[in-house]
PDB file of C-alpha atoms in Angstrom:
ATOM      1  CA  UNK D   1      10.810  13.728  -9.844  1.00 86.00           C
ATOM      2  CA  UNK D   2       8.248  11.872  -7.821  1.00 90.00           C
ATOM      3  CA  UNK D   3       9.544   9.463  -4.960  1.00 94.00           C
ATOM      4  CA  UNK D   4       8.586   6.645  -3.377  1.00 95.00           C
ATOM      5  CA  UNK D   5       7.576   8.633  -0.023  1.00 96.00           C
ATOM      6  CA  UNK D   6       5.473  10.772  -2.662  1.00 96.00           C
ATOM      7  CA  UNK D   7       3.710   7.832  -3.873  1.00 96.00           C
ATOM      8  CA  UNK D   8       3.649   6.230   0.072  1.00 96.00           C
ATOM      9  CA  UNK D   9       1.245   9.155   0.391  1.00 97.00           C
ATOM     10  CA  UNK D  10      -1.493   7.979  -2.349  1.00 96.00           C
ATOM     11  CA  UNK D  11      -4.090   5.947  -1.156  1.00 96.00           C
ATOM     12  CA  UNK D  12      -4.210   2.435  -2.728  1.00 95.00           C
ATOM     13  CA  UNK D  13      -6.970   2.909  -5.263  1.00 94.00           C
ATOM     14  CA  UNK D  14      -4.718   6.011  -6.442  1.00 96.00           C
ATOM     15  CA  UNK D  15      -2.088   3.987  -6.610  1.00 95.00           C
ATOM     16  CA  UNK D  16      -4.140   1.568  -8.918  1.00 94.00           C
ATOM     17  CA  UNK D  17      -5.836   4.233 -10.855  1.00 95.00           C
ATOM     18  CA  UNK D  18      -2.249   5.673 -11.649  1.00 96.00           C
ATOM     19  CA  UNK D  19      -0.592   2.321 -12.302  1.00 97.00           C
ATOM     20  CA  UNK D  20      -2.888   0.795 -14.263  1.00 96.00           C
ATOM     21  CA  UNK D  21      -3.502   3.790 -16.640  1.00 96.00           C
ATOM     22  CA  UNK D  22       0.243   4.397 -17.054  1.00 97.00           C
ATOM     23  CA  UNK D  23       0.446   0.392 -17.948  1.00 97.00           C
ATOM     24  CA  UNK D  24      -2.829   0.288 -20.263  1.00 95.00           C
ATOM     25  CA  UNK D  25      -1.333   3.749 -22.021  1.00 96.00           C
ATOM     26  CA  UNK D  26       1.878   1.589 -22.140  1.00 96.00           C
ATOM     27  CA  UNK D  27       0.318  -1.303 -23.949  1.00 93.00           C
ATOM     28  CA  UNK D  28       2.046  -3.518 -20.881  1.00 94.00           C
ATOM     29  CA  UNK D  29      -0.312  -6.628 -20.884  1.00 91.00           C
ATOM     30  CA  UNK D  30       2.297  -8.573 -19.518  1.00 89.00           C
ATOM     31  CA  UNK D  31       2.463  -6.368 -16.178  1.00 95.00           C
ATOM     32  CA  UNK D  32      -1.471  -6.563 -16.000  1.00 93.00           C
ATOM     33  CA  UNK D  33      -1.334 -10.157 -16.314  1.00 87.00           C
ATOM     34  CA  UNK D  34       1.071 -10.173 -13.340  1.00 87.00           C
ATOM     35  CA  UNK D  35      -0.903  -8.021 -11.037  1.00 91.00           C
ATOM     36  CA  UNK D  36      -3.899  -9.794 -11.420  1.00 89.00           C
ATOM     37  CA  UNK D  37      -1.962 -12.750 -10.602  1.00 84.00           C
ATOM     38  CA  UNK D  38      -1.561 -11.318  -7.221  1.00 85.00           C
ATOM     39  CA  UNK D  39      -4.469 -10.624  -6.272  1.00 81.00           C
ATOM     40  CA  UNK D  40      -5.481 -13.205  -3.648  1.00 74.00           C
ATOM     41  CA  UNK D  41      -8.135 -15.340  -5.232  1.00 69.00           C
ATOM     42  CA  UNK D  42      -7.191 -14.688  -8.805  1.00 70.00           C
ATOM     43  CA  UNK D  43      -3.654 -16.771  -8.507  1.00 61.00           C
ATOM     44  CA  UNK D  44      -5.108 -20.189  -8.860  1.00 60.00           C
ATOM     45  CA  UNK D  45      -7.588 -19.295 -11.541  1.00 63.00           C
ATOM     46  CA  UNK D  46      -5.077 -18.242 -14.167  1.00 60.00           C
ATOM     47  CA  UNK D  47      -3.158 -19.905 -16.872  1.00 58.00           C
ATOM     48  CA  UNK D  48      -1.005 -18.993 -19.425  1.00 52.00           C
ATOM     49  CA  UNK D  49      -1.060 -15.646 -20.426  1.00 49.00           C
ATOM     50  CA  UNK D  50      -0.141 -16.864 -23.816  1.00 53.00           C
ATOM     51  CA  UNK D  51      -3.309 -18.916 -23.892  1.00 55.00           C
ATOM     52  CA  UNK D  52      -5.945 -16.197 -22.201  1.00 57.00           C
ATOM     53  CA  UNK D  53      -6.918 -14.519 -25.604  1.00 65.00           C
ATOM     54  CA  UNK D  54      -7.154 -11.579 -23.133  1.00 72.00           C
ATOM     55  CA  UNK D  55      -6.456  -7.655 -24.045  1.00 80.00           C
ATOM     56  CA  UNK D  56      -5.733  -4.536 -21.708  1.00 86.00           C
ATOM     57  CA  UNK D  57      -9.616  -4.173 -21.164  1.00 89.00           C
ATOM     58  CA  UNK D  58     -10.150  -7.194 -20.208  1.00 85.00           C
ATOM     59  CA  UNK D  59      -7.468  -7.824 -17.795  1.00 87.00           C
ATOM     60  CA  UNK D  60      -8.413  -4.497 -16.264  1.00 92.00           C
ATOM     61  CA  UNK D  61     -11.747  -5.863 -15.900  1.00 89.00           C
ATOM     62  CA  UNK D  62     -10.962  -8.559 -14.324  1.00 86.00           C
ATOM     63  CA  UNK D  63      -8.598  -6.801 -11.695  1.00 90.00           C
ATOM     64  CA  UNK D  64     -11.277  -4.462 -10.931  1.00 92.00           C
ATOM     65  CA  UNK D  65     -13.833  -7.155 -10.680  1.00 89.00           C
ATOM     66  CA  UNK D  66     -11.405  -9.053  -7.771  1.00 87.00           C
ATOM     67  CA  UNK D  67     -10.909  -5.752  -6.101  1.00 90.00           C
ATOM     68  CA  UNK D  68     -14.798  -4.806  -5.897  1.00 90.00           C
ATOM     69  CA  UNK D  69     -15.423  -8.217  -4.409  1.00 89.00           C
ATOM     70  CA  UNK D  70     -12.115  -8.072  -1.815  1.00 87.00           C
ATOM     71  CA  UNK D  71     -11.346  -4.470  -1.297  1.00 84.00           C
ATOM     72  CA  UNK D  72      -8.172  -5.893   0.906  1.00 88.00           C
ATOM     73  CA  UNK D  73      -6.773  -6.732  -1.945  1.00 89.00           C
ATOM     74  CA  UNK D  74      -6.322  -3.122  -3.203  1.00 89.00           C
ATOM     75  CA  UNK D  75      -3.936  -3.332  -0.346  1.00 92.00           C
ATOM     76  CA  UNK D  76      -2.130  -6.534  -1.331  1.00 91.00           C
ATOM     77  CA  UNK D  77      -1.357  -4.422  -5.263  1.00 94.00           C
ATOM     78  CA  UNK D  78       0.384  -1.604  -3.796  1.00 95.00           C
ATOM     79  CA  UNK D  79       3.468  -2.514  -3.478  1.00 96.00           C
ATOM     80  CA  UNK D  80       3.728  -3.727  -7.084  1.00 95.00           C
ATOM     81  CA  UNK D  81       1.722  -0.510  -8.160  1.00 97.00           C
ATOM     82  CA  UNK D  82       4.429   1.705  -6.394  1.00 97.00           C
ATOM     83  CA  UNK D  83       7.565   0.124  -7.817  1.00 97.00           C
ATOM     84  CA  UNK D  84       5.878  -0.320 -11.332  1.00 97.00           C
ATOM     85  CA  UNK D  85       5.287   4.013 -11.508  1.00 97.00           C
ATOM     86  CA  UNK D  86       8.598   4.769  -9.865  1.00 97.00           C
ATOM     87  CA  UNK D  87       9.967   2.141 -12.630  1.00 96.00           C
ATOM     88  CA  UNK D  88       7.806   4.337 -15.749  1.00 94.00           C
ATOM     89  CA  UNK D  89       7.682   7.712 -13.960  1.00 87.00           C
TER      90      UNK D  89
END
């Protein structure tokens, strides 16, 4: 069983890699949505999920897209990556 301490050890883009591929193989827009949410930047540029006509791709895309241009905020995700793969592990 993998533990937090386990995942503590991962550095933050493997914690991304891992998190979002479990939640894209999952089909889990709605925790994408969230997570891009977070990202510093992104927050006030988002509506309703409901309303975004987006898919897993493209919310992906966009994470990435925040992350390339503030690689800080690969930092800011990990806490929400962690507890989302000890949630699915």
């Amino acid at each position: 069983m993998i533990t937090r301490q386990d995942l503590d050890e991962l550095s933050s883009p493997q914690l991304q890699e891992r998190a979002v591929g479990m939640a894209r193989a999952r089909g889990d827009l709605d925790w994408l949505w969230h997570l891009l949410g977070s990202i510093p930047g992104a927050e006030g540029q988002l509506g309703e999920f409901e309303d975004s006509g987006l898919d897993a791709a493209h919310l992906i895309s966009a994470i990435n897209g925040y992350i390339r241009s503030d690689r800080s905020a690969e930092d800011t995700l990990r806490p929400q990556c962690i507890d989302y793969l000890l949630a699915h592990l």
